[in-house]
Coordinates of C-alpha atoms in Angstrom, one line a residue:
Chain T
M1 CA 219.5 152.0 73.2
S2 CA 221.6 150.0 70.8
K3 CA 220.8 149.9 67.0
N4 CA 220.0 146.4 67.0
K5 CA 217.4 146.6 69.6
K6 CA 215.7 149.6 67.7
I7 CA 215.5 147.6 64.9
F8 CA 214.1 144.5 66.9
F9 CA 211.5 146.7 68.2
Q10 CA 210.3 148.2 65.0
I11 CA 210.1 144.7 63.5
V12 CA 208.0 143.7 66.6
L13 CA 205.6 146.9 66.3
M14 CA 205.2 146.2 62.3
F15 CA 204.2 142.5 62.7
A16 CA 201.6 143.6 65.8
L17 CA 200.2 146.0 63.3
L18 CA 200.2 143.9 60.6
G19 CA 198.5 140.9 62.9
F20 CA 195.8 143.5 64.1
T21 CA 195.0 144.6 60.5
G22 CA 194.6 140.9 59.6
I23 CA 192.2 140.1 62.3
L24 CA 189.9 142.7 61.4
I25 CA 189.7 141.7 57.9
N26 CA 189.5 138.0 59.0
N27 CA 186.4 139.0 61.0
L28 CA 185.0 141.1 58.4
I29 CA 185.3 138.1 55.9
I30 CA 183.8 135.6 58.2
N31 CA 180.7 138.0 59.1
L32 CA 180.2 138.6 55.4
T33 CA 180.2 135.2 54.5
R34 CA 178.1 134.4 57.8
T35 CA 175.2 136.9 56.6
D36 CA 175.8 135.5 52.8
I37 CA 176.0 139.3 51.8
G38 CA 179.5 139.3 50.1
F39 CA 181.4 142.2 48.9
K40 CA 180.0 143.7 45.9
F41 CA 179.6 147.0 44.0
N42 CA 177.4 145.6 41.1
W43 CA 174.1 147.2 43.3
L44 CA 175.6 150.6 42.3
I45 CA 173.7 150.6 38.7
K46 CA 170.6 149.7 40.0
P47 CA 167.8 152.3 40.4
A48 CA 167.9 154.2 43.7
S49 CA 164.2 154.6 43.8
F50 CA 164.5 157.2 46.4
S51 CA 164.0 161.1 45.6
L52 CA 166.5 164.0 46.7
A53 CA 165.1 167.2 47.8
E54 CA 167.9 169.1 46.4
H55 CA 169.9 167.9 43.4
S56 CA 172.3 170.6 41.3
L57 CA 172.2 168.2 38.3
P58 CA 169.0 166.2 36.9
Y59 CA 168.0 163.7 39.2
S60 CA 165.2 161.2 39.5
P61 CA 164.4 158.1 41.5
S62 CA 164.8 156.0 38.6
D63 CA 168.4 157.0 38.2
S64 CA 170.9 154.8 39.6
Y65 CA 172.6 154.5 43.3
A66 CA 176.2 155.9 41.9
W67 CA 174.5 159.0 40.1
A68 CA 172.4 159.1 43.5
L69 CA 175.6 159.0 45.5
F70 CA 177.6 161.7 42.7
I71 CA 174.6 163.9 43.7
G72 CA 175.7 164.0 47.2
W73 CA 179.3 164.4 46.6
I74 CA 178.1 167.3 44.8
N75 CA 175.6 168.6 47.4
S76 CA 178.7 168.1 49.7
L77 CA 181.2 169.9 47.7
K78 CA 178.6 172.8 47.5
V79 CA 177.8 173.5 50.9
I80 CA 181.6 172.9 51.9
I81 CA 183.3 175.6 49.2
S82 CA 180.6 177.9 50.2
S83 CA 180.9 177.6 53.8
L84 CA 184.6 177.6 53.5
I85 CA 184.4 180.8 51.5
L86 CA 181.9 182.5 54.0
A87 CA 183.7 181.1 57.2
T88 CA 187.0 182.8 55.8
C89 CA 185.5 186.1 55.4
I90 CA 183.5 186.1 58.7
G91 CA 186.8 184.5 60.6
T92 CA 188.9 187.1 59.0
L93 CA 186.9 190.1 60.0
I94 CA 186.4 188.8 63.6
G95 CA 190.2 187.8 63.7
F96 CA 191.0 191.6 62.6
L97 CA 188.6 193.0 65.3
R98 CA 190.1 190.6 67.9
V99 CA 193.5 192.2 67.6
G100 CA 192.1 195.8 66.6
K101 CA 192.3 199.0 68.8
N102 CA 188.5 199.2 69.6
S103 CA 187.8 197.8 73.0
F104 CA 184.1 197.2 72.2
F105 CA 184.9 195.1 69.3
R106 CA 187.7 193.3 71.0
I107 CA 185.5 192.3 74.0
T108 CA 182.4 191.3 71.7
T109 CA 184.4 189.1 69.2
A110 CA 186.3 187.2 72.3
G111 CA 182.8 186.6 73.6
F112 CA 181.5 185.3 70.3
I113 CA 184.6 183.2 69.9
T114 CA 184.4 181.7 73.5
I115 CA 180.5 180.6 72.9
V116 CA 181.1 179.3 69.4
R117 CA 184.2 177.2 70.1
Q118 CA 182.8 175.9 73.5
T119 CA 179.6 174.2 72.0
P120 CA 178.8 171.5 70.1
L121 CA 178.4 172.2 66.1
L122 CA 175.7 169.6 66.4
I123 CA 173.7 171.9 68.5
Q124 CA 174.6 174.8 66.7
L125 CA 173.2 173.3 63.5
M126 CA 170.1 172.2 65.1
C127 CA 169.7 175.6 66.4
W128 CA 169.9 177.5 63.1
Y129 CA 167.6 175.0 61.4
F130 CA 164.8 174.6 63.9
V131 CA 165.1 177.9 66.1
G132 CA 166.5 179.9 63.1
F133 CA 164.3 179.0 60.1
L134 CA 161.9 176.6 60.6
S135 CA 160.2 178.8 63.6
I136 CA 160.2 182.1 61.6
R137 CA 156.8 183.6 62.0
N138 CA 154.3 184.4 59.4
N139 CA 156.8 182.4 56.9
T140 CA 158.7 185.5 56.2
F141 CA 161.5 187.1 58.4
L142 CA 163.1 189.7 56.2
N143 CA 162.0 190.9 52.5
I144 CA 164.1 193.7 51.1
R145 CA 162.5 194.3 47.6
N146 CA 162.7 190.9 46.1
I147 CA 166.8 191.4 46.4
L148 CA 167.0 189.4 50.0
N149 CA 164.3 187.6 51.3
I150 CA 164.6 185.2 54.3
S151 CA 161.4 182.7 55.1
N152 CA 161.2 179.3 56.7
K153 CA 161.6 178.2 53.4
G154 CA 165.1 179.5 53.1
I155 CA 167.3 182.3 51.7
E156 CA 166.4 184.0 48.2
F157 CA 169.2 186.4 47.3
F158 CA 169.1 187.9 43.8
G159 CA 166.8 185.1 42.1
L160 CA 169.5 182.4 43.9
Y161 CA 167.3 180.2 46.1
L162 CA 169.1 178.3 49.0
S163 CA 167.1 176.0 50.7
S164 CA 166.4 176.1 54.6
E165 CA 168.4 173.2 55.0
F166 CA 171.1 174.3 53.1
S167 CA 170.9 177.9 54.8
A168 CA 171.1 176.3 58.2
L169 CA 174.0 174.2 57.2
L170 CA 175.9 177.1 55.5
L171 CA 175.5 179.1 58.3
G172 CA 176.0 176.7 60.9
L173 CA 179.1 175.5 59.6
S174 CA 180.6 179.3 58.5
I175 CA 179.9 180.6 62.0
F176 CA 181.5 177.5 63.8
S177 CA 184.6 177.4 61.8
S178 CA 184.9 181.2 61.6
A179 CA 185.6 181.3 65.4
F180 CA 188.4 178.7 64.7
I181 CA 189.6 180.8 61.8
A182 CA 189.5 184.0 63.6
E183 CA 192.0 182.5 66.5
V184 CA 194.4 181.5 63.4
I185 CA 194.1 184.7 62.1
R186 CA 194.8 186.3 65.5
G187 CA 197.6 184.0 66.2
G188 CA 199.2 184.8 62.9
I189 CA 198.9 188.8 63.4
Q190 CA 200.6 188.3 66.9
S191 CA 203.4 186.0 65.5
V192 CA 204.8 189.4 63.7
P193 CA 207.3 190.8 66.0
L194 CA 206.3 194.2 67.9
G195 CA 209.1 196.1 66.3
Q196 CA 207.4 195.9 62.9
W197 CA 204.3 197.7 64.6
E198 CA 206.7 200.2 66.0
A199 CA 208.6 200.5 62.7
Y200 CA 205.9 201.7 60.7
R201 CA 204.5 204.0 63.1
S202 CA 207.6 205.8 63.8
L203 CA 207.5 206.3 59.9
G204 CA 204.3 208.0 60.3
I205 CA 202.4 205.4 58.4
S206 CA 198.8 205.2 59.4
E207 CA 197.4 202.2 61.5
K208 CA 195.5 200.9 58.4
Q209 CA 198.4 201.2 55.9
G210 CA 200.8 199.7 58.2
F211 CA 198.3 196.8 59.1
F212 CA 197.7 195.7 55.3
K213 CA 201.1 196.9 54.0
I214 CA 203.4 195.7 56.6
I215 CA 201.7 193.2 59.2
I216 CA 199.3 191.1 57.2
P217 CA 201.9 190.3 54.6
Q218 CA 204.3 189.1 57.4
A219 CA 201.3 187.2 59.2
L220 CA 200.2 185.3 55.8
P221 CA 202.7 182.5 56.0
A222 CA 201.5 181.9 59.6
F223 CA 197.6 181.8 58.5
I224 CA 198.0 178.9 56.0
P225 CA 199.0 175.9 58.4
G226 CA 196.1 176.9 60.6
L227 CA 193.6 177.5 57.8
T228 CA 194.3 174.3 56.3
S229 CA 193.3 172.0 59.3
Q230 CA 190.1 174.3 59.9
Y231 CA 189.4 173.8 56.3
L232 CA 190.1 170.1 56.6
N233 CA 187.6 170.0 60.0
L234 CA 185.1 171.8 58.0
A235 CA 184.7 169.4 55.3
K236 CA 184.5 166.5 57.6
N237 CA 182.2 168.5 59.9
S238 CA 180.1 168.9 56.8
T239 CA 178.6 165.2 57.4
L240 CA 176.3 166.7 60.2
A241 CA 174.0 167.8 57.5
I242 CA 172.1 164.7 58.2
A243 CA 171.0 166.3 61.3
V244 CA 169.0 169.1 59.3
G245 CA 168.1 166.8 56.6
Y246 CA 170.4 168.2 54.0
S247 CA 171.2 165.8 51.4
D248 CA 175.1 165.1 51.5
I249 CA 177.0 162.5 50.6
Y250 CA 176.5 161.0 54.2
A251 CA 172.9 161.4 54.4
I252 CA 172.6 159.5 51.2
N253 CA 175.2 157.2 52.0
D254 CA 172.9 156.5 55.2
T255 CA 169.7 156.1 53.0
I256 CA 171.5 153.6 50.6
I257 CA 173.0 151.5 53.7
N258 CA 169.1 151.3 54.6
Q259 CA 167.8 150.1 51.5
T260 CA 170.5 147.8 50.4
G261 CA 172.5 146.4 53.7
R262 CA 175.7 147.4 51.8
A263 CA 177.4 149.1 54.9
I264 CA 180.9 148.1 53.9
E265 CA 181.1 148.9 50.5
C266 CA 178.9 152.5 51.3
F267 CA 181.4 153.4 53.8
I268 CA 184.4 152.7 51.6
I269 CA 182.9 154.8 49.1
L270 CA 182.5 157.8 51.8
L271 CA 185.9 157.3 53.2
F272 CA 187.2 157.9 49.7
S273 CA 185.5 160.7 48.6
F274 CA 186.4 162.5 51.6
L275 CA 189.8 161.0 51.4
I276 CA 189.8 162.9 47.6
L277 CA 188.0 165.8 48.8
N278 CA 190.7 166.7 51.5
L279 CA 193.6 166.0 49.8
L280 CA 192.4 168.2 47.0
I281 CA 191.9 171.1 49.9
T282 CA 195.5 170.2 51.2
K283 CA 196.9 170.5 47.8
V284 CA 195.1 173.7 46.8
M285 CA 196.3 175.1 50.4
G286 CA 199.9 173.7 49.7
I287 CA 200.2 175.6 46.4
I288 CA 199.1 178.9 48.0
D289 CA 201.7 178.2 50.6
K290 CA 204.4 177.9 48.2
S291 CA 203.4 181.0 46.3
I292 CA 203.5 183.0 49.4
M293 CA 206.9 181.4 50.3
R294 CA 208.2 182.3 47.0
S295 CA 207.1 186.0 46.9
R296 CA 209.3 186.5 49.8
I297 CA 212.3 184.6 49.0
Chain N
M1 CA 218.9 229.6 69.5
K2 CA 215.2 228.1 69.8
P3 CA 215.1 224.6 71.1
I4 CA 213.7 222.2 68.9
L5 CA 212.7 219.8 71.7
I6 CA 211.3 221.3 75.3
A7 CA 210.6 218.4 77.8
K8 CA 208.7 219.5 81.1
N9 CA 207.8 217.3 84.1
L10 CA 207.5 214.3 81.9
T11 CA 206.1 211.6 84.4
K12 CA 205.0 208.1 83.9
S13 CA 204.5 205.2 86.3
Y14 CA 203.7 201.7 85.8
A15 CA 202.5 201.0 89.5
K16 CA 202.3 203.1 92.4
G17 CA 205.8 204.4 93.4
I18 CA 207.5 203.1 90.6
F19 CA 208.4 205.5 87.9
A20 CA 209.6 204.9 84.4
L21 CA 209.8 208.7 84.0
N22 CA 210.1 211.0 86.9
N23 CA 209.8 214.6 86.4
V24 CA 212.0 214.7 83.2
S25 CA 212.6 218.2 82.0
F26 CA 215.3 218.9 79.4
E27 CA 215.7 220.8 76.0
L28 CA 217.5 220.3 72.8
D29 CA 218.7 222.9 70.5
Q30 CA 218.9 222.5 66.7
G31 CA 221.9 220.8 65.2
K32 CA 222.7 219.3 68.7
V33 CA 223.3 215.9 69.6
L34 CA 222.4 214.5 72.8
V35 CA 223.6 211.1 74.4
V36 CA 221.2 209.2 76.6
M37 CA 223.1 207.1 79.2
G38 CA 221.9 204.9 82.1
P39 CA 221.9 201.4 83.9
S40 CA 219.5 199.2 81.9
G41 CA 215.9 199.6 83.1
S42 CA 216.6 203.4 83.9
G43 CA 214.1 204.7 81.7
K44 CA 216.2 206.0 79.0
S45 CA 214.4 203.7 76.3
T46 CA 211.3 204.9 77.5
L47 CA 212.4 208.4 77.4
I48 CA 213.4 208.2 73.8
R49 CA 210.2 206.3 72.6
T50 CA 208.2 208.9 74.3
I51 CA 209.3 211.5 72.2
N52 CA 207.7 210.0 69.0
G53 CA 204.7 208.7 70.8
L54 CA 205.6 205.0 71.0
E55 CA 205.0 205.4 74.5
T56 CA 202.6 207.5 76.4
F57 CA 203.1 209.5 79.5
D58 CA 201.0 210.4 82.6
K59 CA 201.8 213.9 83.3
G60 CA 204.0 216.7 81.9
E61 CA 204.4 218.0 78.5
L62 CA 206.4 217.8 75.3
N63 CA 207.1 220.5 73.0
I64 CA 208.7 219.2 69.8
L65 CA 209.5 221.3 66.5
G66 CA 206.6 223.5 68.1
I67 CA 204.0 220.8 68.3
K68 CA 202.6 220.2 72.0
I69 CA 201.4 217.0 73.3
G70 CA 200.2 216.8 76.8
S71 CA 199.4 213.5 78.8
D72 CA 196.3 213.1 76.4
N73 CA 198.6 211.7 73.8
D74 CA 196.7 213.3 71.1
E75 CA 197.1 210.6 68.2
R76 CA 196.9 213.3 65.4
K77 CA 199.7 215.7 66.7
I78 CA 201.8 212.6 67.5
Q79 CA 201.4 211.4 63.9
K80 CA 202.4 214.9 62.8
I81 CA 205.4 214.9 64.8
R82 CA 206.2 211.0 63.5
R83 CA 206.5 212.6 60.2
R84 CA 209.3 214.7 61.3
V85 CA 210.9 212.8 63.6
G86 CA 213.0 209.7 62.6
M87 CA 213.9 206.8 64.8
V88 CA 216.4 204.0 64.3
F89 CA 215.9 201.0 66.7
Q90 CA 218.2 198.5 68.2
Q91 CA 216.7 195.6 66.3
F92 CA 216.8 197.7 63.0
N93 CA 212.9 196.5 62.4
L94 CA 213.3 196.7 58.7
F95 CA 210.5 195.3 56.8
P96 CA 211.6 191.7 55.7
H97 CA 209.1 191.1 53.0
L98 CA 210.3 194.4 51.2
T99 CA 213.5 194.9 49.3
I100 CA 215.9 197.5 50.7
L101 CA 214.6 200.3 48.2
E102 CA 211.1 199.5 49.2
N103 CA 211.8 199.7 52.7
I104 CA 213.1 203.1 52.1
T105 CA 210.8 204.5 49.9
L106 CA 207.3 203.1 51.5
A107 CA 207.0 205.9 53.7
P108 CA 207.6 208.9 51.5
I109 CA 205.2 207.5 48.8
Q110 CA 202.4 206.6 51.6
V111 CA 202.8 209.3 54.0
Q112 CA 204.4 212.1 51.9
K113 CA 202.5 211.0 48.8
R114 CA 205.5 211.6 46.9
Q115 CA 205.9 210.3 43.2
Q116 CA 207.8 206.9 43.3
K117 CA 210.5 207.8 40.9
E118 CA 211.1 210.7 42.7
A119 CA 211.3 208.5 46.1
E120 CA 213.4 206.1 44.6
E121 CA 216.1 208.3 43.3
Y122 CA 216.3 209.8 46.8
G123 CA 216.3 206.2 48.3
M124 CA 219.4 205.3 46.0
Y125 CA 221.0 208.9 46.9
L126 CA 220.8 207.7 50.3
L127 CA 222.0 204.2 50.0
S128 CA 224.8 205.6 47.9
Q129 CA 225.7 208.0 50.6
M130 CA 226.0 204.8 53.2
G131 CA 227.9 202.8 50.2
I132 CA 225.3 200.0 49.9
E133 CA 223.7 201.3 47.1
S134 CA 224.4 197.6 45.3
H135 CA 221.9 196.0 47.8
S136 CA 219.1 198.0 46.8
K137 CA 217.2 195.1 45.0
K138 CA 218.2 192.7 47.9
Y139 CA 215.9 191.8 50.7
P140 CA 216.9 192.8 54.7
S141 CA 217.9 189.0 55.4
Q142 CA 220.6 189.1 53.0
L143 CA 222.4 191.7 54.5
S144 CA 224.8 191.8 57.6
G145 CA 223.5 193.7 61.0
G146 CA 225.8 196.7 60.1
E147 CA 224.4 197.1 56.6
Q148 CA 220.8 196.4 57.9
Q149 CA 221.2 199.3 60.3
R150 CA 222.5 201.9 58.1
V151 CA 219.5 200.7 55.8
A152 CA 217.5 201.7 58.7
I153 CA 218.9 205.2 59.3
A154 CA 218.4 205.6 55.7
R155 CA 214.9 204.9 56.0
S156 CA 214.6 207.1 58.7
L157 CA 216.4 209.7 56.6
A158 CA 214.1 209.3 53.7
L159 CA 211.1 211.3 55.3
K160 CA 214.0 214.2 55.8
P161 CA 213.3 214.5 59.4
E162 CA 214.1 217.4 61.6
L163 CA 215.2 215.3 64.4
L164 CA 216.8 211.9 64.8
L165 CA 216.2 209.1 67.3
F166 CA 218.5 206.3 68.2
D167 CA 217.6 203.5 70.4
E168 CA 220.9 201.6 71.4
P169 CA 221.5 201.6 67.4
T170 CA 224.7 199.2 68.2
S171 CA 223.6 197.0 70.6
A172 CA 222.5 194.2 68.7
L173 CA 225.7 194.4 66.3
D174 CA 228.5 191.9 66.1
P175 CA 231.5 194.2 67.4
E176 CA 233.5 194.6 64.3
R177 CA 230.3 196.1 62.6
I178 CA 229.7 198.6 65.4
N179 CA 232.0 201.1 63.8
E180 CA 230.6 201.4 60.0
V181 CA 227.1 202.4 62.0
L182 CA 228.7 204.7 64.5
D183 CA 230.4 206.6 61.2
E184 CA 227.2 207.1 59.3
M185 CA 226.0 208.8 62.8
R186 CA 229.2 210.9 63.0
R187 CA 228.8 211.9 59.1
L188 CA 225.0 212.9 60.0
A189 CA 226.0 214.8 63.2
D190 CA 228.9 216.7 61.1
Q191 CA 225.9 217.8 58.5
G192 CA 224.2 219.3 61.5
M193 CA 221.6 216.8 62.0
T194 CA 219.8 217.0 65.5
M195 CA 220.0 213.9 67.3
I196 CA 219.2 211.9 70.5
V197 CA 221.2 208.8 71.1
V198 CA 220.7 206.0 73.6
T199 CA 224.0 204.5 73.5
H200 CA 226.7 202.6 75.6
E201 CA 229.6 203.7 73.2
I202 CA 231.5 206.2 75.5
K203 CA 234.1 206.9 72.7
F204 CA 231.3 208.3 70.2
A205 CA 229.7 210.0 73.2
K206 CA 232.8 211.8 73.9
E207 CA 233.6 212.8 70.3
V208 CA 230.5 213.5 68.7
S209 CA 227.8 214.9 71.7
D210 CA 227.2 218.2 72.7
Q211 CA 225.6 216.9 75.9
V212 CA 225.2 213.8 78.0
L213 CA 221.9 212.9 79.7
F214 CA 222.2 210.6 82.6
I215 CA 219.3 208.8 83.6
D216 CA 218.5 206.4 86.3
S217 CA 215.1 204.9 88.1
G218 CA 213.4 207.6 85.6
K219 CA 214.9 210.6 87.0
I220 CA 217.6 212.7 85.4
I221 CA 220.6 212.6 87.2
E222 CA 222.6 215.0 85.5
I223 CA 222.9 216.6 82.1
S224 CA 226.7 217.7 81.2
S225 CA 228.8 218.4 78.4
P226 CA 230.8 215.1 77.4
D227 CA 234.1 216.5 78.6
V228 CA 232.7 217.1 82.1
F229 CA 230.5 213.8 82.2
F230 CA 233.6 211.5 81.6
S231 CA 236.1 213.0 83.4
N232 CA 234.6 214.7 86.3
A233 CA 231.1 213.8 86.6
S234 CA 229.3 215.8 89.3
H235 CA 227.1 212.6 90.7
E236 CA 228.3 209.8 92.6
R237 CA 225.6 207.8 90.8
S238 CA 227.0 208.8 87.5
R239 CA 230.8 208.1 88.6
K240 CA 229.9 204.5 89.7
F241 CA 227.9 203.7 86.5
L242 CA 231.0 205.2 84.4
N243 CA 233.2 202.9 86.5
Q244 CA 231.2 200.0 85.8
I245 CA 230.8 200.3 82.1
N246 CA 234.7 201.3 81.5

């Protein structure tokens, strides 16, 4: 293709894209004027007048919609960050066992990964909530001397109370993501050339020391891109909180849309809150990636 | 002299009837250099890798430095052997995330529990013997292939091994870099190091080795002195091989 032709096609493509966006915006404006709703954000300061089961900061129904949304954002952040940490721990452990020498662990972790990856997250969340927590008989499942108490009201650990909704979401998200993270870990470890294993073995270095001093440092750079995309997925998947009744930003958005009818504005807010959150995750992972790369020149 | 290595009827097969090693028996005395030759896929790499437990075998017995291992491939005994037997690979296999000196001192510090200072001093001594002490703070990727392979030799020497294994140490090198590695190996042989070398370098084999072991299809065809092997090989198969690589 000649250069002129290429430029011509790019211009055509650009206009097609602009035209399509224009049609969508036009539709939106026509519909908003027809229904006489308009496009405003002043409702944000009106009282929300609904209560929230879970709030890390003080909240009452007389507080504004904006504050309710912020509480939702904090709730989302809380579950995302804790799931991210838990999923990374479980996923790393499973990834290590998946490539380890013990064939029992190799097979069971392969089974775990297959089952968890091949079933929908929504069903897994429902399972944790309804089968896991709500069905606990006699209200208590496990009680270890006031240290750990698991009941149908949630988990209490050293005085830290986690509601059953939060716990179900935390477990569901962590276990689901851990299976994907385990595969990222496995891929990274297997990307290290076989000769590196042979080299440390031939020097009489033990399997444990060789793994942590030779293999893992070389596998780290290969972990980062995969982990970043799993963390982004985890953050987005957290919106399934609504299925177990946890008041995350999406669930609160949903309630507000029902009350105010401000669907467009609410979705724009939702979109930007996730954009900011995920850009933050990408940025942090980028910094980690850079520091790893720098440490190995 | 008491042999440092005795291999008895070593046998390894991947599938029925296909042997990587077929009843391999030989001995090696202390201070001797054994060169292993053979066509590709003949089992020469398998043989040398069996000696430090990187490959297992199905039948037979190995006695290395008085440590006997059988087909059960006892991990603890293999570990003991690895601490006393060094290995140099075709692809160098230096640890890319560690500096040259760290590559060399890692095993002495971790395995032999030596003091870091002592290990570093000995590491620097080994590097200076090879004339590459100025590279000690660099990373492997900053060195040429020949330099990397000399670091790999220094790394295996750091454990003060009683037997050194070389698995095609010059095959991945540029032709003009081969001699700097072969010279180091020659120096070690002159110092009395016991070595087993898988190589195609005929000149090195002729000048340095005490014995040449020729292997094909996992079977030892002949073990002769280099004089006999290169001028008057007793087997038709050996002569054919030598004609092809000459």
